[in-house]
Coordinates of N, CA, C and O in Angstrom, one line a residue:
M1 N 30.7 -3.8 -4.1 CA 29.7 -3.5 -5.0 C 28.8 -2.4 -4.4 O 28.4 -2.5 -3.2
A2 N 28.4 -1.5 -5.2 CA 27.5 -0.3 -4.7 C 26.1 -0.8 -4.4 O 25.6 -1.7 -5.1
E3 N 25.6 -0.3 -3.4 CA 24.2 -0.6 -3.0 C 23.2 0.0 -4.0 O 23.4 1.2 -4.3
I4 N 22.3 -0.7 -4.4 CA 21.3 -0.2 -5.3 C 20.2 0.6 -4.6 O 19.7 0.1 -3.6
K5 N 20.0 1.8 -5.0 CA 19.1 2.7 -4.3 C 17.7 2.3 -4.7 O 17.4 2.2 -5.9
K6 N 16.8 2.2 -3.7 CA 15.4 1.9 -4.0 C 14.7 3.2 -4.4 O 15.0 4.2 -3.9
N7 N 13.8 3.0 -5.3 CA 13.0 4.2 -5.7 C 11.6 4.1 -4.9 O 10.8 3.2 -5.2
V8 N 11.5 5.0 -3.9 CA 10.3 5.0 -3.1 C 9.2 5.6 -3.9 O 9.3 6.7 -4.5
L9 N 8.1 4.8 -4.1 CA 6.9 5.3 -4.8 C 5.6 5.1 -4.0 O 5.5 4.2 -3.2
T10 N 4.7 6.0 -4.2 CA 3.4 5.8 -3.7 C 2.6 4.8 -4.6 O 3.1 4.5 -5.7
Q11 N 1.5 4.2 -4.1 CA 0.7 3.4 -5.0 C 0.3 4.1 -6.3 O 0.3 3.6 -7.4
E12 N -0.1 5.4 -6.1 CA -0.5 6.2 -7.2 C 0.7 6.4 -8.2 O 0.5 6.3 -9.4
G13 N 1.9 6.6 -7.7 CA 3.0 6.8 -8.6 C 3.4 5.5 -9.3 O 3.7 5.5 -10.5
L14 N 3.3 4.4 -8.6 CA 3.6 3.1 -9.3 C 2.6 2.9 -10.4 O 3.0 2.5 -11.5
K15 N 1.3 3.1 -10.2 CA 0.3 3.0 -11.2 C 0.6 3.9 -12.4 O 0.5 3.5 -13.6
R16 N 1.0 5.1 -12.2 CA 1.2 6.1 -13.2 C 2.4 5.6 -14.1 O 2.4 5.7 -15.3
Y17 N 3.5 5.2 -13.4 CA 4.7 4.7 -14.2 C 4.4 3.5 -15.0 O 4.9 3.3 -16.1
E18 N 3.7 2.5 -14.4 CA 3.3 1.3 -15.1 C 2.5 1.6 -16.3 O 2.7 1.0 -17.4
E19 N 1.5 2.5 -16.2 CA 0.7 2.9 -17.4 C 1.5 3.6 -18.4 O 1.3 3.3 -19.6
E20 N 2.4 4.5 -18.0 CA 3.3 5.1 -19.0 C 4.1 4.1 -19.8 O 4.3 4.1 -21.0
L21 N 4.7 3.1 -19.1 CA 5.5 2.1 -19.7 C 4.7 1.3 -20.6 O 5.1 1.0 -21.8
Q22 N 3.5 0.9 -20.2 CA 2.6 0.1 -21.1 C 2.3 0.9 -22.4 O 2.3 0.3 -23.5
D23 N 2.0 2.2 -22.2 CA 1.7 3.0 -23.4 C 2.9 3.1 -24.3 O 2.7 3.0 -25.6
L24 N 4.1 3.3 -23.8 CA 5.2 3.4 -24.6 C 5.5 2.1 -25.4 O 5.8 2.1 -26.6
R25 N 5.4 0.9 -24.7 CA 5.6 -0.4 -25.3 C 4.6 -0.7 -26.4 O 5.0 -1.2 -27.4
V26 N 3.3 -0.5 -26.1 CA 2.3 -0.9 -27.0 C 1.9 0.1 -28.0 O 1.9 -0.2 -29.2
N27 N 1.7 1.3 -27.6 CA 1.2 2.3 -28.6 C 2.3 3.1 -29.3 O 2.4 3.2 -30.5
K28 N 3.2 3.7 -28.5 CA 4.3 4.6 -29.1 C 5.2 3.8 -30.0 O 5.6 4.3 -31.0
R29 N 5.6 2.6 -29.6 CA 6.5 1.8 -30.4 C 5.9 1.5 -31.8 O 6.5 1.6 -32.8
K30 N 4.6 1.2 -31.8 CA 3.9 1.0 -33.1 C 3.8 2.2 -33.9 O 4.0 2.2 -35.1
E31 N 3.4 3.4 -33.2 CA 3.4 4.6 -34.0 C 4.7 5.0 -34.6 O 4.7 5.4 -35.8
I32 N 5.8 4.8 -33.9 CA 7.1 5.2 -34.4 C 7.5 4.2 -35.5 O 8.1 4.6 -36.5
A33 N 7.2 3.0 -35.4 CA 7.5 2.0 -36.4 C 6.8 2.4 -37.7 O 7.4 2.3 -38.8
D34 N 5.5 2.8 -37.6 CA 4.8 3.2 -38.8 C 5.4 4.5 -39.4 O 5.5 4.6 -40.6
K35 N 5.8 5.4 -38.6 CA 6.5 6.6 -39.1 C 7.8 6.3 -39.8 O 8.1 6.8 -40.9
I36 N 8.6 5.4 -39.3 CA 9.8 5.0 -39.9 C 9.5 4.3 -41.2 O 10.2 4.5 -42.3
K37 N 8.5 3.4 -41.2 CA 8.1 2.7 -42.5 C 7.7 3.7 -43.6 O 8.2 3.6 -44.7
E38 N 6.9 4.7 -43.2 CA 6.4 5.7 -44.2 C 7.6 6.5 -44.7 O 7.7 6.8 -45.9
A39 N 8.5 6.9 -43.8 CA 9.7 7.6 -44.2 C 10.6 6.8 -45.2 O 11.1 7.4 -46.1
R40 N 10.8 5.5 -44.9 CA 11.6 4.7 -45.8 C 11.0 4.6 -47.2 O 11.7 4.5 -48.1
E41 N 9.7 4.6 -47.2 CA 9.0 4.5 -48.5 C 9.2 5.7 -49.4 O 8.9 5.7 -50.6
Q42 N 9.6 6.8 -48.8 CA 9.9 8.0 -49.5 C 11.2 8.0 -50.3 O 11.5 9.0 -51.0
G43 N 12.0 7.0 -50.1 CA 13.2 6.9 -50.9 C 14.4 7.2 -50.2 O 14.6 6.7 -49.0
D44 N 15.3 8.0 -50.7 CA 16.7 8.2 -50.2 C 16.7 8.7 -48.8 O 16.2 9.7 -48.4
L45 N 17.3 7.8 -47.9 CA 17.3 8.0 -46.5 C 18.3 9.1 -46.1 O 18.2 9.7 -45.0
S46 N 19.3 9.3 -46.9 CA 20.4 10.2 -46.5 C 20.0 11.6 -46.4 O 20.5 12.4 -45.7
E47 N 18.9 12.0 -47.1 CA 18.4 13.4 -47.1 C 16.9 13.4 -46.6 O 16.2 14.3 -47.0
N48 N 16.5 12.4 -45.8 CA 15.1 12.3 -45.4 C 15.0 12.8 -44.0 O 15.3 12.0 -43.0
A49 N 14.5 14.0 -43.8 CA 14.4 14.6 -42.5 C 13.3 13.8 -41.6 O 13.5 13.7 -40.4
E50 N 12.3 13.4 -42.3 CA 11.2 12.6 -41.5 C 11.8 11.3 -41.0 O 11.5 11.0 -39.8
Y51 N 12.6 10.7 -41.7 CA 13.3 9.4 -41.3 C 14.2 9.7 -40.1 O 14.1 9.0 -39.0
D52 N 15.0 10.8 -40.2 CA 15.9 11.1 -39.1 C 15.1 11.5 -37.8 O 15.5 11.1 -36.7
A53 N 14.1 12.3 -38.0 CA 13.3 12.7 -36.8 C 12.6 11.4 -36.2 O 12.6 11.3 -35.0
A54 N 12.1 10.5 -37.0 CA 11.5 9.3 -36.5 C 12.5 8.4 -35.8 O 12.2 7.9 -34.7
K55 N 13.7 8.3 -36.3 CA 14.7 7.5 -35.6 C 15.1 8.2 -34.3 O 15.3 7.5 -33.3
D56 N 15.2 9.5 -34.2 CA 15.5 10.2 -33.0 C 14.4 10.0 -32.0 O 14.6 9.7 -30.8
E57 N 13.1 10.1 -32.4 CA 12.0 9.8 -31.5 C 12.0 8.4 -31.0 O 11.8 8.1 -29.9
Q58 N 12.4 7.4 -31.9 CA 12.5 6.0 -31.5 C 13.5 5.9 -30.4 O 13.3 5.2 -29.4
R59 N 14.7 6.5 -30.6 CA 15.8 6.4 -29.6 C 15.3 7.0 -28.3 O 15.5 6.4 -27.2
D60 N 14.5 8.1 -28.3 CA 14.0 8.7 -27.1 C 13.0 7.8 -26.4 O 13.0 7.7 -25.1
I61 N 12.1 7.2 -27.1 CA 11.2 6.3 -26.6 C 11.8 5.1 -25.9 O 11.5 4.7 -24.8
E62 N 12.8 4.5 -26.6 CA 13.5 3.3 -26.1 C 14.3 3.7 -24.8 O 14.3 2.9 -23.9
A63 N 14.9 4.9 -24.8 CA 15.6 5.4 -23.6 C 14.6 5.5 -22.4 O 14.9 5.1 -21.3
R64 N 13.4 6.1 -22.7 CA 12.4 6.3 -21.6 C 11.9 4.9 -21.1 O 11.7 4.7 -19.9
I65 N 11.7 4.0 -22.0 CA 11.3 2.6 -21.6 C 12.4 2.0 -20.7 O 12.1 1.4 -19.7
G66 N 13.6 2.2 -21.1 CA 14.7 1.7 -20.2 C 14.7 2.3 -18.9 O 14.9 1.6 -17.8
E67 N 14.5 3.6 -18.8 CA 14.5 4.3 -17.5 C 13.3 3.8 -16.7 O 13.5 3.6 -15.5
L68 N 12.2 3.7 -17.3 CA 11.0 3.2 -16.5 C 11.2 1.8 -16.0 O 10.8 1.4 -14.9
E69 N 11.7 0.9 -16.9 CA 12.0 -0.5 -16.5 C 12.9 -0.5 -15.3 O 12.7 -1.3 -14.3
E70 N 14.0 0.3 -15.3 CA 15.0 0.3 -14.2 C 14.3 0.9 -13.0 O 14.5 0.4 -11.9
L71 N 13.5 1.9 -13.1 CA 12.9 2.6 -12.0 C 11.9 1.5 -11.3 O 11.9 1.4 -10.1
L72 N 11.1 0.9 -12.1 CA 10.2 -0.1 -11.6 C 10.8 -1.3 -11.0 O 10.4 -1.9 -10.0
K73 N 12.0 -1.7 -11.6 CA 12.7 -2.9 -11.1 C 13.2 -2.7 -9.7 O 13.2 -3.6 -8.9
H74 N 13.5 -1.4 -9.3 CA 14.0 -1.1 -8.0 C 13.0 -0.3 -7.2 O 13.4 0.4 -6.3
A75 N 11.7 -0.4 -7.6 CA 10.7 0.3 -6.8 C 10.4 -0.3 -5.5 O 10.4 -1.5 -5.4
E76 N 10.2 0.5 -4.5 CA 9.7 0.1 -3.2 C 8.4 0.9 -3.0 O 8.5 2.1 -2.8
V77 N 7.3 0.2 -3.1 CA 6.0 0.9 -3.0 C 5.7 1.0 -1.5 O 5.7 0.1 -0.7
Y78 N 5.5 2.3 -1.1 CA 5.2 2.6 0.3 C 3.7 2.4 0.5 O 2.8 2.9 -0.1
V79 N 3.5 1.6 1.5 CA 2.1 1.3 1.9 C 1.6 2.3 3.0 O 2.1 2.3 4.1
T80 N 0.7 3.2 2.6 CA 0.3 4.3 3.4 C -0.2 3.8 4.8 O 0.0 4.4 5.8
E81 N -0.9 2.6 4.8 CA -1.5 2.1 6.0 C -0.5 1.8 7.1 O -0.8 1.6 8.2
E82 N 0.8 1.6 6.7 CA 1.8 1.3 7.7 C 2.2 2.5 8.5 O 2.9 2.3 9.5
T83 N 1.8 3.7 8.2 CA 2.1 4.9 9.0 C 0.8 5.2 9.7 O -0.2 5.2 9.2
P84 N 1.0 5.4 11.1 CA -0.2 5.8 11.8 C -0.9 7.0 11.2 O -0.3 7.9 10.6
I85 N -2.3 6.9 11.2 CA -3.1 8.0 10.6 C -2.8 9.4 11.1 O -3.0 10.3 10.4
D86 N -2.3 9.5 12.3 CA -2.1 10.8 12.9 C -0.7 11.3 12.7 O -0.3 12.3 13.3
R87 N 0.1 10.6 11.9 CA 1.5 11.1 11.7 C 1.8 11.2 10.2 O 1.2 10.5 9.4
V88 N 2.6 12.2 9.8 CA 3.0 12.4 8.4 C 3.9 11.2 8.0 O 4.8 10.8 8.6
G89 N 3.5 10.7 6.8 CA 4.3 9.7 6.2 C 4.3 9.9 4.7 O 3.7 10.8 4.1
I90 N 5.0 9.0 3.9 CA 4.9 9.1 2.5 C 3.5 8.8 2.0 O 2.9 7.9 2.5
G91 N 3.0 9.6 1.1 CA 1.6 9.5 0.7 C 0.7 10.4 1.4 O -0.5 10.6 1.0
S92 N 1.2 11.0 2.5 CA 0.3 12.0 3.3 C 0.1 13.3 2.5 O 1.1 13.8 1.9
L93 N -1.1 13.8 2.6 CA -1.4 15.2 2.2 C -1.3 16.0 3.5 O -2.1 15.8 4.4
V94 N -0.4 16.9 3.5 CA -0.1 17.7 4.7 C -0.4 19.2 4.5 O 0.1 19.8 3.6
K95 N -1.2 19.7 5.4 CA -1.4 21.2 5.3 C -0.6 21.8 6.5 O -0.7 21.3 7.6
V96 N 0.2 22.8 6.1 CA 1.1 23.4 7.1 C 0.9 24.9 7.1 O 0.4 25.5 6.1
L97 N 1.3 25.5 8.2 CA 1.3 27.0 8.3 C 2.7 27.4 8.2 O 3.5 27.0 9.1
D98 N 3.0 28.2 7.2 CA 4.4 28.8 7.2 C 4.3 30.0 8.2 O 3.6 31.0 8.0
I99 N 5.0 29.7 9.3 CA 4.9 30.7 10.5 C 5.4 32.0 10.1 O 4.8 33.1 10.5
D100 N 6.5 32.1 9.4 CA 7.1 33.4 9.1 C 6.2 34.2 8.1 O 6.1 35.5 8.2
E101 N 5.6 33.6 7.2 CA 4.7 34.3 6.1 C 3.3 34.3 6.5 O 2.5 34.9 5.8
D102 N 2.9 33.5 7.6 CA 1.5 33.4 8.0 C 0.6 32.9 6.8 O -0.4 33.5 6.4
E103 N 1.1 31.9 6.1 CA 0.5 31.4 4.9 C 0.3 29.9 5.0 O 1.2 29.2 5.5
E104 N -0.9 29.4 4.6 CA -1.1 27.9 4.7 C -0.7 27.3 3.3 O -1.0 27.9 2.3
L105 N 0.0 26.2 3.4 CA 0.5 25.5 2.2 C 0.1 24.0 2.4 O 0.0 23.5 3.5
T106 N -0.1 23.4 1.2 CA -0.5 22.0 1.2 C 0.5 21.2 0.4 O 0.8 21.6 -0.8
F107 N 1.0 20.1 0.9 CA 2.0 19.3 0.2 C 1.6 17.8 0.3 O 1.1 17.4 1.3
K108 N 2.0 17.1 -0.7 CA 1.9 15.6 -0.7 C 3.3 15.1 -0.6 O 4.2 15.5 -1.3
I109 N 3.5 14.3 0.4 CA 4.9 13.7 0.6 C 5.0 12.5 -0.2 O 4.2 11.5 -0.1
V110 N 6.0 12.5 -1.1 CA 6.2 11.4 -2.1 C 7.7 11.0 -2.1 O 8.5 11.7 -1.6
G111 N 8.0 10.0 -2.8 CA 9.4 9.6 -3.1 C 10.1 10.6 -4.1 O 9.3 11.3 -4.8
N112 N 11.4 10.5 -4.2 CA 12.1 11.4 -5.1 C 11.6 11.4 -6.5 O 11.5 12.4 -7.2
E113 N 11.3 10.2 -7.0 CA 10.9 10.0 -8.4 C 9.6 10.7 -8.7 O 9.3 11.1 -9.9
E114 N 8.7 10.8 -7.7 CA 7.4 11.4 -8.0 C 7.4 12.9 -7.6 O 6.4 13.6 -7.9
A115 N 8.4 13.5 -7.0 CA 8.4 14.8 -6.5 C 8.2 15.8 -7.7 O 8.8 15.6 -8.8
D116 N 7.4 16.8 -7.5 CA 7.1 17.9 -8.5 C 6.6 19.1 -7.7 O 5.4 19.1 -7.4
S117 N 7.4 20.0 -7.4 CA 7.0 21.1 -6.6 C 5.9 22.0 -7.2 O 5.1 22.5 -6.5
M118 N 5.8 22.0 -8.5 CA 4.8 22.7 -9.2 C 3.4 22.1 -9.0 O 2.4 22.7 -9.1
E119 N 3.4 20.8 -8.7 CA 2.2 20.0 -8.4 C 1.9 19.9 -6.9 O 1.0 19.2 -6.5
G120 N 2.8 20.4 -6.1 CA 2.6 20.3 -4.7 C 3.1 19.0 -4.1 O 2.7 18.6 -3.0
R121 N 3.9 18.2 -4.8 CA 4.4 17.0 -4.4 C 5.9 17.2 -4.0 O 6.7 17.5 -4.9
I122 N 6.2 17.0 -2.7 CA 7.6 17.2 -2.3 C 8.2 15.8 -1.8 O 7.5 15.0 -1.3
S123 N 9.5 15.7 -2.1 CA 10.2 14.4 -1.8 C 10.3 14.2 -0.3 O 10.5 15.2 0.5
N124 N 10.3 13.0 0.1 CA 10.5 12.6 1.5 C 12.0 12.9 1.9 O 12.3 13.0 3.1
E125 N 12.8 13.1 0.9 CA 14.2 13.4 1.2 C 14.6 14.9 1.1 O 15.7 15.3 1.4
S126 N 13.6 15.7 0.7 CA 13.8 17.2 0.7 C 13.9 17.7 2.1 O 13.4 17.0 3.0
P127 N 14.5 18.8 2.4 CA 14.6 19.3 3.7 C 13.2 19.4 4.4 O 13.1 18.9 5.6
L128 N 12.2 20.0 3.8 CA 10.9 20.1 4.4 C 10.2 18.7 4.5 O 9.7 18.4 5.6
G129 N 10.3 17.9 3.5 CA 9.7 16.6 3.5 C 10.3 15.7 4.7 O 9.5 15.1 5.4
A130 N 11.6 15.7 4.8 CA 12.3 14.9 5.8 C 11.9 15.5 7.2 O 11.7 14.7 8.1
A131 N 11.8 16.8 7.3 CA 11.5 17.4 8.6 C 10.0 17.0 9.0 O 9.7 16.9 10.2
L132 N 9.1 16.9 8.1 CA 7.7 16.6 8.4 C 7.4 15.2 8.7 O 6.5 14.9 9.4
L133 N 8.2 14.2 8.2 CA 8.0 12.8 8.4 C 7.9 12.5 9.9 O 8.7 12.9 10.7
G134 N 6.8 11.8 10.3 CA 6.6 11.4 11.6 C 6.0 12.4 12.5 O 5.6 12.1 13.7
K135 N 5.7 13.6 12.0 CA 5.1 14.7 12.9 C 3.6 14.5 13.0 O 3.0 13.9 12.1
E136 N 3.0 15.1 14.0 CA 1.6 15.1 14.3 C 1.0 16.5 14.1 O 1.8 17.5 14.1
V137 N -0.3 16.5 14.0 CA -1.0 17.8 13.9 C -0.6 18.7 15.1 O -0.6 18.1 16.3
G138 N -0.3 19.9 14.9 CA 0.1 20.8 16.0 C 1.6 20.9 16.2 O 2.1 21.9 16.8
E139 N 2.4 19.9 15.7 CA 3.8 20.0 15.9 C 4.4 21.0 14.9 O 3.9 21.3 13.9
Q140 N 5.5 21.6 15.4 CA 6.3 22.6 14.6 C 7.6 22.0 14.1 O 8.2 21.3 14.9
V141 N 8.0 22.4 12.9 CA 9.3 22.0 12.4 C 10.1 23.2 11.9 O 9.4 24.2 11.5
T142 N 11.4 23.2 12.1 CA 12.2 24.2 11.5 C 13.1 23.6 10.5 O 13.8 22.6 10.8
V143 N 13.1 24.2 9.3 CA 14.0 23.7 8.2 C 15.1 24.7 8.0 O 14.9 25.8 7.8
E144 N 16.3 24.1 8.1 CA 17.5 25.0 7.9 C 17.9 25.0 6.4 O 18.1 23.9 5.8
L145 N 17.9 26.2 5.9 CA 18.2 26.4 4.4 C 19.3 27.4 4.4 O 19.5 28.2 5.3
P146 N 20.1 27.4 3.3 CA 21.2 28.4 3.1 C 20.6 29.8 3.2 O 21.3 30.7 3.8
A147 N 19.4 30.1 2.8 CA 18.8 31.4 2.9 C 18.3 31.8 4.2 O 17.8 32.9 4.5
G148 N 18.3 30.8 5.2 CA 17.8 31.0 6.5 C 16.8 29.9 6.9 O 16.4 29.1 6.1
D149 N 16.5 29.9 8.2 CA 15.6 28.9 8.7 C 14.1 29.3 8.5 O 13.7 30.4 8.5
L150 N 13.3 28.2 8.1 CA 11.9 28.4 7.9 C 11.2 27.5 8.9 O 11.6 26.4 9.2
S151 N 10.1 28.0 9.5 CA 9.3 27.3 10.5 C 7.9 27.0 10.0 O 7.3 27.9 9.4
Y152 N 7.5 25.8 10.2 CA 6.1 25.4 9.8 C 5.4 24.7 11.0 O 6.1 24.0 11.8
R153 N 4.1 24.8 11.0 CA 3.3 24.1 12.0 C 2.3 23.2 11.2 O 1.7 23.6 10.2
V154 N 2.2 21.9 11.6 CA 1.4 20.9 10.9 C -0.1 21.3 11.3 O -0.4 21.3 12.5
L155 N -0.9 21.5 10.3 CA -2.3 21.9 10.6 C -3.3 20.6 10.4 O -4.2 20.5 11.1
S156 N -3.0 19.8 9.3 CA -3.8 18.6 9.1 C -3.0 17.6 8.3 O -2.1 17.9 7.6
I157 N -3.4 16.3 8.5 CA -2.8 15.2 7.8 C -3.9 14.4 7.2 O -4.8 14.0 7.9
T158 N -3.8 14.1 5.9 CA -4.8 13.3 5.2 C -4.0 12.1 4.6 O -3.0 12.4 3.9
K159 N -4.5 10.9 4.7 CA -3.9 9.8 4.0 C -4.6 9.4 2.8 O -5.8 9.4 2.8
E160 N -3.9 8.9 1.8 CA -4.5 8.3 0.6 C -4.6 6.9 0.9 O -3.9 6.3 1.7
S161 N -5.6 6.2 0.3 CA -5.7 4.8 0.5 C -5.0 4.1 -0.6 O -5.0 4.6 -1.7
S162 N -4.5 2.9 -0.4 CA -3.7 2.3 -1.5 C -4.5 1.7 -2.6 O -4.0 1.3 -3.6
D163 N -5.8 1.7 -2.5 CA -6.6 1.1 -3.6 C -7.0 2.2 -4.6 O -7.7 1.9 -5.5
E164 N -6.4 3.4 -4.5 CA -6.8 4.4 -5.4 C -6.0 4.3 -6.7 O -5.0 3.7 -6.8

Protein backbone atom coordinates (compact mmCIF):
# COMPACT_ATOMS: atom_id res chain seq x y z
CA MET A 1 0.00 0.00 0.00
CA ALA A 2 1.32 3.46 -0.92
CA GLU A 3 2.31 5.75 1.91
CA ILE A 4 -0.01 8.73 2.31
CA LYS A 5 1.87 11.98 1.90
CA LYS A 6 1.34 14.40 4.75
CA ASN A 7 0.45 17.98 3.83
CA VAL A 8 2.75 20.21 5.85
CA LEU A 9 0.92 23.38 6.86
CA THR A 10 1.71 26.37 9.03
CA GLN A 11 -0.87 27.34 11.66
CA GLU A 12 -1.81 30.26 9.40
CA GLY A 13 -2.30 27.95 6.41
CA LEU A 14 -4.43 25.53 8.42
CA LYS A 15 -6.68 28.37 9.55
CA ARG A 16 -7.00 29.72 5.98
CA TYR A 17 -7.99 26.31 4.55
CA GLU A 18 -10.45 25.60 7.39
CA GLU A 19 -12.12 28.99 6.81
CA GLU A 20 -12.34 28.36 3.06
CA LEU A 21 -13.90 24.93 3.65
CA GLN A 22 -16.42 26.39 6.11
CA ASP A 23 -17.35 29.16 3.64
CA LEU A 24 -17.85 26.65 0.82
CA ARG A 25 -19.97 24.32 2.95
CA VAL A 26 -22.14 26.99 4.57
CA ASN A 27 -22.35 29.94 2.19
CA LYS A 28 -21.42 28.79 -1.32
CA ARG A 29 -23.52 25.62 -1.22
CA LYS A 30 -26.59 27.67 -0.24
CA GLU A 31 -25.89 30.30 -2.92
CA ILE A 32 -25.56 27.67 -5.63
CA ALA A 33 -28.68 25.81 -4.45
CA ASP A 34 -30.60 29.10 -4.75
CA LYS A 35 -29.22 29.67 -8.27
CA ILE A 36 -30.23 26.16 -9.35
CA LYS A 37 -33.70 26.62 -7.86
CA GLU A 38 -34.16 29.94 -9.71
CA ALA A 39 -32.95 28.41 -12.98
CA ARG A 40 -35.34 25.45 -12.61
CA GLU A 41 -38.24 27.85 -12.13
CA GLN A 42 -37.51 29.32 -15.57
CA GLY A 43 -38.82 26.17 -17.22
CA ASP A 44 -37.17 24.01 -19.92
CA LEU A 45 -33.83 22.84 -18.51
CA SER A 46 -32.54 21.52 -21.87
CA GLU A 47 -31.91 25.05 -23.17
CA ASN A 48 -31.32 26.82 -19.87
CA ALA A 49 -27.82 28.31 -19.80
CA GLU A 50 -28.23 29.59 -16.23
CA TYR A 51 -29.07 26.09 -15.04
CA ASP A 52 -26.06 24.57 -16.83
CA ALA A 53 -23.74 27.26 -15.44
CA ALA A 54 -25.10 26.77 -11.92
CA LYS A 55 -24.65 22.99 -12.14
CA ASP A 56 -21.04 23.51 -13.38
CA GLU A 57 -20.39 25.87 -10.48
CA GLN A 58 -21.91 23.35 -8.07
CA ARG A 59 -19.60 20.62 -9.43
CA ASP A 60 -16.56 22.93 -9.01
CA ILE A 61 -17.54 23.81 -5.43
CA GLU A 62 -18.07 20.16 -4.48
CA ALA A 63 -14.71 19.25 -6.06
CA ARG A 64 -12.95 21.99 -4.05
CA ILE A 65 -14.69 20.85 -0.86
CA GLY A 66 -13.39 17.33 -1.54
CA GLU A 67 -9.85 18.64 -2.15
CA LEU A 68 -9.89 20.66 1.07
CA GLU A 69 -11.30 17.78 3.13
CA GLU A 70 -8.56 15.48 1.80
CA LEU A 71 -5.85 18.11 2.37
CA LEU A 72 -6.98 18.73 5.95
CA LYS A 73 -7.42 15.02 6.67
CA HIS A 74 -3.72 14.50 5.93
CA ALA A 75 -2.51 17.82 7.32
CA GLU A 76 0.51 17.95 9.56
CA VAL A 77 0.57 21.33 11.26
CA TYR A 78 4.10 22.50 11.84
CA VAL A 79 4.61 24.02 15.27
CA THR A 80 7.00 26.91 14.80
CA GLU A 81 8.14 26.80 18.43
CA GLU A 82 9.71 23.37 17.81
CA THR A 83 12.44 24.96 15.67
CA PRO A 84 15.11 26.93 17.52
CA ILE A 85 14.52 30.67 17.13
CA ASP A 86 17.95 31.13 15.55
CA ARG A 87 17.43 28.53 12.79
CA VAL A 88 15.32 28.57 9.64
CA GLY A 89 12.27 26.31 9.85
CA ILE A 90 8.80 26.02 8.39
CA GLY A 91 6.94 29.21 9.24
CA SER A 92 10.15 31.27 9.31
CA LEU A 93 10.32 34.62 7.54
CA VAL A 94 13.85 34.65 6.13
CA LYS A 95 15.71 37.61 4.68
CA VAL A 96 18.57 36.53 2.41
CA LEU A 97 21.16 38.25 0.29
CA ASP A 98 21.36 36.96 -3.28
CA ILE A 99 25.15 37.09 -3.46
CA ASP A 100 25.37 37.08 -7.26
CA GLU A 101 22.82 39.87 -7.74
CA ASP A 102 23.66 41.75 -4.49
CA GLU A 103 19.93 41.89 -3.79
CA GLU A 104 18.02 41.29 -0.55
CA LEU A 105 15.02 38.97 -0.78
CA THR A 106 12.51 37.89 1.85
CA PHE A 107 10.73 34.54 1.85
CA LYS A 108 8.39 32.71 4.18
CA ILE A 109 9.13 28.98 4.34
CA VAL A 110 5.89 26.98 4.12
CA GLY A 111 4.69 23.52 3.08
CA ASN A 112 3.96 22.69 -0.56
CA GLU A 113 0.23 23.37 -0.27
CA GLU A 114 0.81 26.95 0.90
CA ALA A 115 3.65 27.85 -1.47
CA ASP A 116 3.04 30.88 -3.69
CA SER A 117 6.14 32.54 -5.14
CA MET A 118 4.16 35.66 -6.08
CA GLU A 119 3.37 36.11 -2.36
CA GLY A 120 6.93 35.34 -1.26
CA ARG A 121 5.99 31.95 0.22
CA ILE A 122 8.35 29.16 -0.86
CA SER A 123 8.00 25.46 -0.19
CA ASN A 124 10.22 23.67 2.29
CA GLU A 125 10.71 21.13 -0.52
CA SER A 126 11.83 23.67 -3.16
CA PRO A 127 15.58 23.80 -3.85
CA LEU A 128 16.01 27.11 -1.99
CA GLY A 129 13.57 26.26 0.82
CA ALA A 130 15.26 22.90 1.45
CA ALA A 131 18.72 24.51 1.38
CA LEU A 132 17.69 27.17 3.93
CA LEU A 133 16.12 24.78 6.49
CA GLY A 134 18.21 24.58 9.65
CA LYS A 135 20.52 27.46 8.67
CA GLU A 136 21.46 30.33 11.01
CA VAL A 137 22.01 34.04 10.38
CA GLY A 138 25.30 34.54 8.52
CA GLU A 139 25.34 31.08 6.93
CA GLN A 140 25.59 30.78 3.17
CA VAL A 141 23.78 28.26 0.95
CA THR A 142 24.33 27.35 -2.67
CA VAL A 143 21.37 26.10 -4.68
CA GLU A 144 22.09 23.99 -7.73
CA LEU A 145 19.70 24.73 -10.58
CA PRO A 146 19.77 23.73 -14.26
CA ALA A 147 20.52 27.36 -15.16
CA GLY A 148 23.47 27.45 -12.75
CA ASP A 149 24.28 27.67 -9.07
CA LEU A 150 22.86 30.49 -6.95
CA SER A 151 24.33 31.55 -3.61
CA TYR A 152 22.49 33.19 -0.73
CA ARG A 153 23.48 34.40 2.74
CA VAL A 154 20.95 34.37 5.57
CA LEU A 155 20.55 37.93 6.90
CA SER A 156 17.70 37.50 9.39
CA ILE A 157 15.17 34.97 10.66
CA THR A 158 11.79 35.87 12.15
CA LYS A 159 9.35 33.31 13.54
CA GLU A 160 5.57 33.53 13.48
CA SER A 161 3.83 32.53 16.67
CA SER A 162 1.24 29.76 16.43
CA ASP A 163 -1.52 31.80 18.01
CA GLU A 164 -1.78 34.09 14.99
